[in-house]
Amino acid sequence: MSFGVRRMKIFVDTADLDEIRELASWGIIDGVTTNPTLVAKSGRSFKEVIDEIFDIVDGPISLEAMSEIAEDMVKEAKDIVSTIPEKHRKNITIKIPMTPEGLKAVKVLNKQGIQTNVTLIFSANQALLAAKAGATFVSPFIGRLDDIGQEGMEIIEEIMDIFTNYDIDTQVIVASIRHPIHVIQAARLGAHIATIPPGIIRKMVKHSLTDVGIERFLKDWKKIKK
Ligand code: E4P
């Protein structure tokens, strides 16, 4: 299956292994993003989560580095890489916060061939700098901007314009998605990826007219059978 040359990817934004397994079985999941809050919510340890998640999804899996100094971030990233079986290492993506220390770490990790996802991005300037430093992905958090009364999707438009102008190959992950309309807006702007909480993916799949249609077909099928 393909949507032409470019294909919008869907990542699932959770550390809930049952949800990841179920949604991956739908054939719609290209990757996973986690953060410490999501791991804590899953009720499992970080180790348990990463042990299983790589077996379920063959695509970029973002895991957060929690250090604040570049050197420590690089060390933490390498420690994470070393715990992942060799066959899954191509999918490891280290989430690095958008700070000057984070940019230093991204520069080093990029040179060492470790994928990074620069997170907590709230402006197009931050996305531009992360891309310059060598980020594989940038994650603008649109819902958190909406929460403070700023139109989050506007920065996606700006980032997509800038990255297109200069053929920047860093991919934009629209993050902090709060409802299905965010996904449509992200897709219309040509964002590479939307990372979506499971509950919102479940809302995307539903339509009341689909349910009514199925019910009617089933009723009529019973009449035909009689
Ligand atoms: C994904 O990488 C982010 O951690 C996540 O989308 C943040 O979402 P939130 O703003 O709902 O916590």
PDB file of C-alpha atoms and ligand atoms in Angstrom:
ATOM      1  CA  MET A   1       0.000   0.000   0.000  1.00  0.00           C
ATOM      2  CA  SER A   2       1.233   3.486  -0.749  1.00  0.00           C
ATOM      3  CA  PHE A   3      -0.085   7.054  -0.750  1.00  0.00           C
ATOM      4  CA  GLY A   4       2.142   8.153  -3.615  1.00  0.00           C
ATOM      5  CA  VAL A   5       5.746   9.225  -3.140  1.00  0.00           C
ATOM      6  CA  ARG A   6       5.235  10.574   0.374  1.00  0.00           C
ATOM      7  CA  ARG A   7       3.374   8.575   2.931  1.00  0.00           C
ATOM      8  CA  MET A   8       2.098  10.047   6.179  1.00  0.00           C
ATOM      9  CA  LYS A   9       3.206   7.883   9.040  1.00  0.00           C
ATOM     10  CA  ILE A  10       1.241   7.219  12.199  1.00  0.00           C
ATOM     11  CA  PHE A  11       3.067   6.605  15.436  1.00  0.00           C
ATOM     12  CA  VAL A  12       1.205   5.558  18.549  1.00  0.00           C
ATOM     13  CA  ASP A  13       1.884   7.787  21.544  1.00  0.00           C
ATOM     14  CA  THR A  14       1.779   5.353  24.453  1.00  0.00           C
ATOM     15  CA  ALA A  15       3.724   2.815  26.490  1.00  0.00           C
ATOM     16  CA  ASP A  16       0.658   0.591  26.942  1.00  0.00           C
ATOM     17  CA  LEU A  17       1.796  -2.699  25.390  1.00  0.00           C
ATOM     18  CA  ASP A  18      -1.717  -4.128  24.966  1.00  0.00           C
ATOM     19  CA  GLU A  19      -2.792  -1.031  23.045  1.00  0.00           C
ATOM     20  CA  ILE A  20       0.355  -1.082  20.901  1.00  0.00           C
ATOM     21  CA  ARG A  21      -0.213  -4.779  20.099  1.00  0.00           C
ATOM     22  CA  GLU A  22      -3.875  -4.247  19.198  1.00  0.00           C
ATOM     23  CA  LEU A  23      -3.319  -1.143  17.044  1.00  0.00           C
ATOM     24  CA  ALA A  24      -0.306  -2.695  15.303  1.00  0.00           C
ATOM     25  CA  SER A  25      -2.582  -5.603  14.325  1.00  0.00           C
ATOM     26  CA  TRP A  26      -4.727  -3.066  12.404  1.00  0.00           C
ATOM     27  CA  GLY A  27      -1.735  -2.464  10.105  1.00  0.00           C
ATOM     28  CA  ILE A  28      -1.660   1.285  10.710  1.00  0.00           C
ATOM     29  CA  ILE A  29       1.251   1.803  13.098  1.00  0.00           C
ATOM     30  CA  ASP A  30       4.650   2.891  11.770  1.00  0.00           C
ATOM     31  CA  GLY A  31       6.365   3.672  15.062  1.00  0.00           C
ATOM     32  CA  VAL A  32       5.928   4.430  18.760  1.00  0.00           C
ATOM     33  CA  THR A  33       6.674   7.419  20.971  1.00  0.00           C
ATOM     34  CA  THR A  34       6.951   7.113  24.734  1.00  0.00           C
ATOM     35  CA  ASN A  35       7.816   9.516  27.507  1.00  0.00           C
ATOM     36  CA  PRO A  36       8.314   9.041  31.266  1.00  0.00           C
ATOM     37  CA  THR A  37       4.698  10.026  31.966  1.00  0.00           C
ATOM     38  CA  LEU A  38       3.411   7.395  29.525  1.00  0.00           C
ATOM     39  CA  VAL A  39       5.719   4.683  30.938  1.00  0.00           C
ATOM     40  CA  ALA A  40       4.557   5.538  34.488  1.00  0.00           C
ATOM     41  CA  LYS A  41       0.911   5.328  33.311  1.00  0.00           C
ATOM     42  CA  SER A  42       1.494   1.866  31.777  1.00  0.00           C
ATOM     43  CA  GLY A  43       2.231   0.474  35.253  1.00  0.00           C
ATOM     44  CA  ARG A  44       5.295  -1.376  33.934  1.00  0.00           C
ATOM     45  CA  SER A  45       8.989  -0.667  34.321  1.00  0.00           C
ATOM     46  CA  PHE A  46      10.983   1.054  31.565  1.00  0.00           C
ATOM     47  CA  LYS A  47      12.912  -2.205  31.028  1.00  0.00           C
ATOM     48  CA  GLU A  48       9.725  -4.301  30.648  1.00  0.00           C
ATOM     49  CA  VAL A  49       8.295  -1.795  28.186  1.00  0.00           C
ATOM     50  CA  ILE A  50      11.365  -1.645  25.968  1.00  0.00           C
ATOM     51  CA  ASP A  51      11.885  -5.403  26.074  1.00  0.00           C
ATOM     52  CA  GLU A  52       8.502  -5.952  24.427  1.00  0.00           C
ATOM     53  CA  ILE A  53       7.819  -2.881  22.367  1.00  0.00           C
ATOM     54  CA  PHE A  54      10.570  -3.582  19.821  1.00  0.00           C
ATOM     55  CA  ASP A  55       9.122  -7.053  19.185  1.00  0.00           C
ATOM     56  CA  ILE A  56       5.707  -5.616  18.385  1.00  0.00           C
ATOM     57  CA  VAL A  57       6.528  -2.690  16.076  1.00  0.00           C
ATOM     58  CA  ASP A  58       9.168  -2.630  13.365  1.00  0.00           C
ATOM     59  CA  GLY A  59       9.615   1.140  13.071  1.00  0.00           C
ATOM     60  CA  PRO A  60      11.155   4.026  15.010  1.00  0.00           C
ATOM     61  CA  ILE A  61      10.590   3.688  18.765  1.00  0.00           C
ATOM     62  CA  SER A  62      11.297   6.858  20.747  1.00  0.00           C
ATOM     63  CA  LEU A  63      12.677   6.474  24.262  1.00  0.00           C
ATOM     64  CA  GLU A  64      13.411   9.501  26.421  1.00  0.00           C
ATOM     65  CA  ALA A  65      16.862  10.366  27.794  1.00  0.00           C
ATOM     66  CA  MET A  66      16.437  12.126  31.131  1.00  0.00           C
ATOM     67  CA  SER A  67      19.921  13.607  31.636  1.00  0.00           C
ATOM     68  CA  GLU A  68      20.411  17.364  31.413  1.00  0.00           C
ATOM     69  CA  ILE A  69      24.072  17.602  30.376  1.00  0.00           C
ATOM     70  CA  ALA A  70      25.065  16.697  26.813  1.00  0.00           C
ATOM     71  CA  GLU A  71      27.764  14.241  27.866  1.00  0.00           C
ATOM     72  CA  ASP A  72      25.324  12.418  30.155  1.00  0.00           C
ATOM     73  CA  MET A  73      22.633  12.371  27.461  1.00  0.00           C
ATOM     74  CA  VAL A  74      25.053  10.734  25.028  1.00  0.00           C
ATOM     75  CA  LYS A  75      26.040   8.176  27.663  1.00  0.00           C
ATOM     76  CA  GLU A  76      22.408   7.479  28.543  1.00  0.00           C
ATOM     77  CA  ALA A  77      21.560   7.075  24.841  1.00  0.00           C
ATOM     78  CA  LYS A  78      24.366   4.573  24.389  1.00  0.00           C
ATOM     79  CA  ASP A  79      23.293   2.672  27.512  1.00  0.00           C
ATOM     80  CA  ILE A  80      19.762   2.413  26.093  1.00  0.00           C
ATOM     81  CA  VAL A  81      21.133   1.216  22.732  1.00  0.00           C
ATOM     82  CA  SER A  82      23.205  -1.458  24.474  1.00  0.00           C
ATOM     83  CA  THR A  83      20.115  -2.926  26.171  1.00  0.00           C
ATOM     84  CA  ILE A  84      18.262  -3.421  22.868  1.00  0.00           C
ATOM     85  CA  PRO A  85      18.897  -6.613  20.875  1.00  0.00           C
ATOM     86  CA  GLU A  86      21.094  -6.026  17.817  1.00  0.00           C
ATOM     87  CA  LYS A  87      18.285  -6.838  15.337  1.00  0.00           C
ATOM     88  CA  HIS A  88      16.111  -3.987  16.678  1.00  0.00           C
ATOM     89  CA  ARG A  89      18.794  -1.320  16.999  1.00  0.00           C
ATOM     90  CA  LYS A  90      17.921   0.370  13.705  1.00  0.00           C
ATOM     91  CA  ASN A  91      14.603   1.403  15.285  1.00  0.00           C
ATOM     92  CA  ILE A  92      15.957   3.049  18.436  1.00  0.00           C
ATOM     93  CA  THR A  93      15.296   6.754  18.580  1.00  0.00           C
ATOM     94  CA  ILE A  94      16.482   8.765  21.545  1.00  0.00           C
ATOM     95  CA  LYS A  95      14.286  11.620  22.672  1.00  0.00           C
ATOM     96  CA  ILE A  96      16.392  14.622  23.529  1.00  0.00           C
ATOM     97  CA  PRO A  97      14.942  17.826  25.043  1.00  0.00           C
ATOM     98  CA  MET A  98      15.218  21.082  23.084  1.00  0.00           C
ATOM     99  CA  THR A  99      17.974  22.811  25.058  1.00  0.00           C
ATOM    100  CA  PRO A 100      21.518  23.944  24.158  1.00  0.00           C
ATOM    101  CA  GLU A 101      22.824  20.785  25.911  1.00  0.00           C
ATOM    102  CA  GLY A 102      20.307  18.744  23.952  1.00  0.00           C
ATOM    103  CA  LEU A 103      21.562  20.204  20.674  1.00  0.00           C
ATOM    104  CA  LYS A 104      25.150  19.305  21.595  1.00  0.00           C
ATOM    105  CA  ALA A 105      24.051  15.733  22.311  1.00  0.00           C
ATOM    106  CA  VAL A 106      22.127  15.542  19.010  1.00  0.00           C
ATOM    107  CA  LYS A 107      25.232  16.622  17.111  1.00  0.00           C
ATOM    108  CA  VAL A 108      27.305  13.839  18.702  1.00  0.00           C
ATOM    109  CA  LEU A 109      24.623  11.150  18.411  1.00  0.00           C
ATOM    110  CA  ASN A 110      24.000  12.033  14.760  1.00  0.00           C
ATOM    111  CA  LYS A 111      27.712  11.548  14.010  1.00  0.00           C
ATOM    112  CA  GLN A 112      27.552   8.165  15.756  1.00  0.00           C
ATOM    113  CA  GLY A 113      24.547   7.069  13.702  1.00  0.00           C
ATOM    114  CA  ILE A 114      22.044   7.136  16.580  1.00  0.00           C
ATOM    115  CA  GLN A 115      18.609   8.508  15.630  1.00  0.00           C
ATOM    116  CA  THR A 116      17.258  11.376  17.704  1.00  0.00           C
ATOM    117  CA  ASN A 117      13.839  12.898  18.265  1.00  0.00           C
ATOM    118  CA  VAL A 118      14.150  16.437  19.622  1.00  0.00           C
ATOM    119  CA  THR A 119      11.220  16.896  21.908  1.00  0.00           C
ATOM    120  CA  LEU A 120       9.421  19.726  23.723  1.00  0.00           C
ATOM    121  CA  ILE A 121       9.521  21.943  20.624  1.00  0.00           C
ATOM    122  CA  PHE A 122       7.209  24.941  20.796  1.00  0.00           C
ATOM    123  CA  SER A 123       8.447  27.182  17.949  1.00  0.00           C
ATOM    124  CA  ALA A 124       9.625  26.936  14.348  1.00  0.00           C
ATOM    125  CA  ASN A 125      12.975  28.436  15.380  1.00  0.00           C
ATOM    126  CA  GLN A 126      13.546  25.582  17.809  1.00  0.00           C
ATOM    127  CA  ALA A 127      12.703  23.071  15.061  1.00  0.00           C
ATOM    128  CA  LEU A 128      15.131  24.782  12.663  1.00  0.00           C
ATOM    129  CA  LEU A 129      17.973  24.660  15.188  1.00  0.00           C
ATOM    130  CA  ALA A 130      17.292  21.001  16.032  1.00  0.00           C
ATOM    131  CA  ALA A 131      17.357  20.117  12.334  1.00  0.00           C
ATOM    132  CA  LYS A 132      20.641  22.048  11.901  1.00  0.00           C
ATOM    133  CA  ALA A 133      22.164  20.064  14.767  1.00  0.00           C
ATOM    134  CA  GLY A 134      21.257  16.832  12.967  1.00  0.00           C
ATOM    135  CA  ALA A 135      17.992  15.669  14.513  1.00  0.00           C
ATOM    136  CA  THR A 136      16.333  12.740  12.742  1.00  0.00           C
ATOM    137  CA  PHE A 137      12.931  13.884  14.017  1.00  0.00           C
ATOM    138  CA  VAL A 138      11.534  16.997  15.695  1.00  0.00           C
ATOM    139  CA  SER A 139       8.437  16.868  17.882  1.00  0.00           C
ATOM    140  CA  PRO A 140       6.434  20.108  18.103  1.00  0.00           C
ATOM    141  CA  PHE A 141       3.888  19.765  20.928  1.00  0.00           C
ATOM    142  CA  ILE A 142       0.793  21.389  19.451  1.00  0.00           C
ATOM    143  CA  GLY A 143      -1.767  20.458  22.131  1.00  0.00           C
ATOM    144  CA  ARG A 144       0.282  22.078  24.876  1.00  0.00           C
ATOM    145  CA  LEU A 145       0.381  25.303  22.810  1.00  0.00           C
ATOM    146  CA  ASP A 146      -3.411  25.136  22.318  1.00  0.00           C
ATOM    147  CA  ASP A 147      -3.680  24.685  26.098  1.00  0.00           C
ATOM    148  CA  ILE A 148      -2.078  28.089  26.683  1.00  0.00           C
ATOM    149  CA  GLY A 149      -4.184  29.824  24.039  1.00  0.00           C
ATOM    150  CA  GLN A 150      -1.735  29.718  21.121  1.00  0.00           C
ATOM    151  CA  GLU A 151      -2.782  27.990  17.861  1.00  0.00           C
ATOM    152  CA  GLY A 152      -0.403  25.018  17.920  1.00  0.00           C
ATOM    153  CA  MET A 153      -0.981  23.995  14.329  1.00  0.00           C
ATOM    154  CA  GLU A 154       0.446  27.322  13.100  1.00  0.00           C
ATOM    155  CA  ILE A 155       3.955  26.231  14.043  1.00  0.00           C
ATOM    156  CA  ILE A 156       3.514  23.020  12.022  1.00  0.00           C
ATOM    157  CA  GLU A 157       2.696  25.163   8.987  1.00  0.00           C
ATOM    158  CA  GLU A 158       5.796  27.310   9.596  1.00  0.00           C
ATOM    159  CA  ILE A 159       8.076  24.308  10.141  1.00  0.00           C
ATOM    160  CA  MET A 160       6.791  22.514   7.026  1.00  0.00           C
ATOM    161  CA  ASP A 161       7.353  25.689   4.946  1.00  0.00           C
ATOM    162  CA  ILE A 162      10.907  26.093   6.253  1.00  0.00           C
ATOM    163  CA  PHE A 163      11.865  22.433   5.884  1.00  0.00           C
ATOM    164  CA  THR A 164      10.415  22.366   2.357  1.00  0.00           C
ATOM    165  CA  ASN A 165      12.244  25.583   1.353  1.00  0.00           C
ATOM    166  CA  TYR A 166      15.600  24.050   2.199  1.00  0.00           C
ATOM    167  CA  ASP A 167      14.953  20.351   1.525  1.00  0.00           C
ATOM    168  CA  ILE A 168      15.669  19.637   5.198  1.00  0.00           C
ATOM    169  CA  ASP A 169      15.352  15.915   5.707  1.00  0.00           C
ATOM    170  CA  THR A 170      14.549  16.022   9.443  1.00  0.00           C
ATOM    171  CA  GLN A 171      11.044  14.586   9.818  1.00  0.00           C
ATOM    172  CA  VAL A 172       8.297  16.431  11.650  1.00  0.00           C
ATOM    173  CA  ILE A 173       6.362  14.442  14.251  1.00  0.00           C
ATOM    174  CA  VAL A 174       3.214  16.321  15.216  1.00  0.00           C
ATOM    175  CA  ALA A 175       2.969  15.548  18.929  1.00  0.00           C
ATOM    176  CA  SER A 176       0.667  16.331  21.835  1.00  0.00           C
ATOM    177  CA  ILE A 177      -2.335  15.580  19.644  1.00  0.00           C
ATOM    178  CA  ARG A 178      -5.599  16.066  21.524  1.00  0.00           C
ATOM    179  CA  HIS A 179      -8.359  15.125  19.032  1.00  0.00           C
ATOM    180  CA  PRO A 180      -8.973  13.680  15.533  1.00  0.00           C
ATOM    181  CA  ILE A 181      -9.173  17.128  13.881  1.00  0.00           C
ATOM    182  CA  HIS A 182      -5.520  17.692  14.818  1.00  0.00           C
ATOM    183  CA  VAL A 183      -4.644  14.620  12.735  1.00  0.00           C
ATOM    184  CA  ILE A 184      -6.516  15.894   9.674  1.00  0.00           C
ATOM    185  CA  GLN A 185      -4.858  19.309  10.019  1.00  0.00           C
ATOM    186  CA  ALA A 186      -1.403  17.710  10.350  1.00  0.00           C
ATOM    187  CA  ALA A 187      -2.015  15.557   7.268  1.00  0.00           C
ATOM    188  CA  ARG A 188      -3.249  18.538   5.208  1.00  0.00           C
ATOM    189  CA  LEU A 189      -0.089  20.440   6.100  1.00  0.00           C
ATOM    190  CA  GLY A 190       2.008  17.514   4.866  1.00  0.00           C
ATOM    191  CA  ALA A 191       3.584  16.692   8.247  1.00  0.00           C
ATOM    192  CA  HIS A 192       5.619  13.504   7.943  1.00  0.00           C
ATOM    193  CA  ILE A 193       4.237  11.858  11.079  1.00  0.00           C
ATOM    194  CA  ALA A 194       1.496  12.277  13.653  1.00  0.00           C
ATOM    195  CA  THR A 195       2.037  10.580  16.993  1.00  0.00           C
ATOM    196  CA  ILE A 196      -1.406   9.821  18.317  1.00  0.00           C
ATOM    197  CA  PRO A 197      -2.695   8.507  21.661  1.00  0.00           C
ATOM    198  CA  PRO A 198      -4.615   5.186  21.296  1.00  0.00           C
ATOM    199  CA  GLY A 199      -7.909   6.747  22.409  1.00  0.00           C
ATOM    200  CA  ILE A 200      -7.766   9.231  19.533  1.00  0.00           C
ATOM    201  CA  ILE A 201      -6.899   6.508  16.987  1.00  0.00           C
ATOM    202  CA  ARG A 202     -10.009   4.661  18.218  1.00  0.00           C
ATOM    203  CA  LYS A 203     -12.069   7.835  17.661  1.00  0.00           C
ATOM    204  CA  MET A 204     -10.620   8.181  14.132  1.00  0.00           C
ATOM    205  CA  VAL A 205     -11.811   4.704  13.149  1.00  0.00           C
ATOM    206  CA  LYS A 206     -15.406   5.260  14.311  1.00  0.00           C
ATOM    207  CA  HIS A 207     -18.340   6.859  12.522  1.00  0.00           C
ATOM    208  CA  SER A 208     -21.925   6.509  13.699  1.00  0.00           C
ATOM    209  CA  LEU A 209     -23.111   6.078  10.075  1.00  0.00           C
ATOM    210  CA  THR A 210     -20.729   3.128   9.659  1.00  0.00           C
ATOM    211  CA  ASP A 211     -22.335   1.466  12.704  1.00  0.00           C
ATOM    212  CA  VAL A 212     -25.861   2.200  11.455  1.00  0.00           C
ATOM    213  CA  GLY A 213     -24.892   0.889   7.982  1.00  0.00           C
ATOM    214  CA  ILE A 214     -23.559  -2.389   9.369  1.00  0.00           C
ATOM    215  CA  GLU A 215     -26.648  -2.854  11.528  1.00  0.00           C
ATOM    216  CA  ARG A 216     -28.940  -2.298   8.514  1.00  0.00           C
ATOM    217  CA  PHE A 217     -26.983  -4.702   6.267  1.00  0.00           C
ATOM    218  CA  LEU A 218     -27.063  -7.384   8.968  1.00  0.00           C
ATOM    219  CA  LYS A 219     -30.836  -6.983   9.394  1.00  0.00           C
ATOM    220  CA  ASP A 220     -31.439  -7.197   5.620  1.00  0.00           C
ATOM    221  CA  TRP A 221     -29.069 -10.163   5.300  1.00  0.00           C
ATOM    222  CA  LYS A 222     -31.177 -12.038   7.860  1.00  0.00           C
ATOM    223  CA  LYS A 223     -34.320 -11.315   5.765  1.00  0.00           C
ATOM    224  CA  ILE A 224     -32.614 -12.654   2.590  1.00  0.00           C
ATOM    225  CA  LYS A 225     -31.524 -15.803   4.408  1.00  0.00           C
ATOM    226  CA  LYS A 226     -35.116 -16.453   5.508  1.00  0.00           C
TER     227      LYS A 226
HETATM  228  C1  E4P B   1       5.198  12.574  22.251  1.00  0.00           C
HETATM  229  O1  E4P B   1       6.337  12.395  21.845  1.00  0.00           O
HETATM  230  C2  E4P B   1       4.912  13.446  23.407  1.00  0.00           C
HETATM  231  O2  E4P B   1       5.605  13.027  24.524  1.00  0.00           O
HETATM  232  C3  E4P B   1       3.441  13.530  23.669  1.00  0.00           C
HETATM  233  O3  E4P B   1       2.732  13.657  22.435  1.00  0.00           O
HETATM  234  C4  E4P B   1       3.092  14.643  24.614  1.00  0.00           C
HETATM  235  O4  E4P B   1       1.691  14.728  24.722  1.00  0.00           O
HETATM  236  P1  E4P B   1       0.970  15.526  25.914  1.00  0.00           P
HETATM  237  O5  E4P B   1       1.177  16.972  25.678  1.00  0.00           O
HETATM  238  O6  E4P B   1      -0.466  15.130  25.774  1.00  0.00           O
HETATM  239  O7  E4P B   1       1.600  15.048  27.180  1.00  0.00           O
END
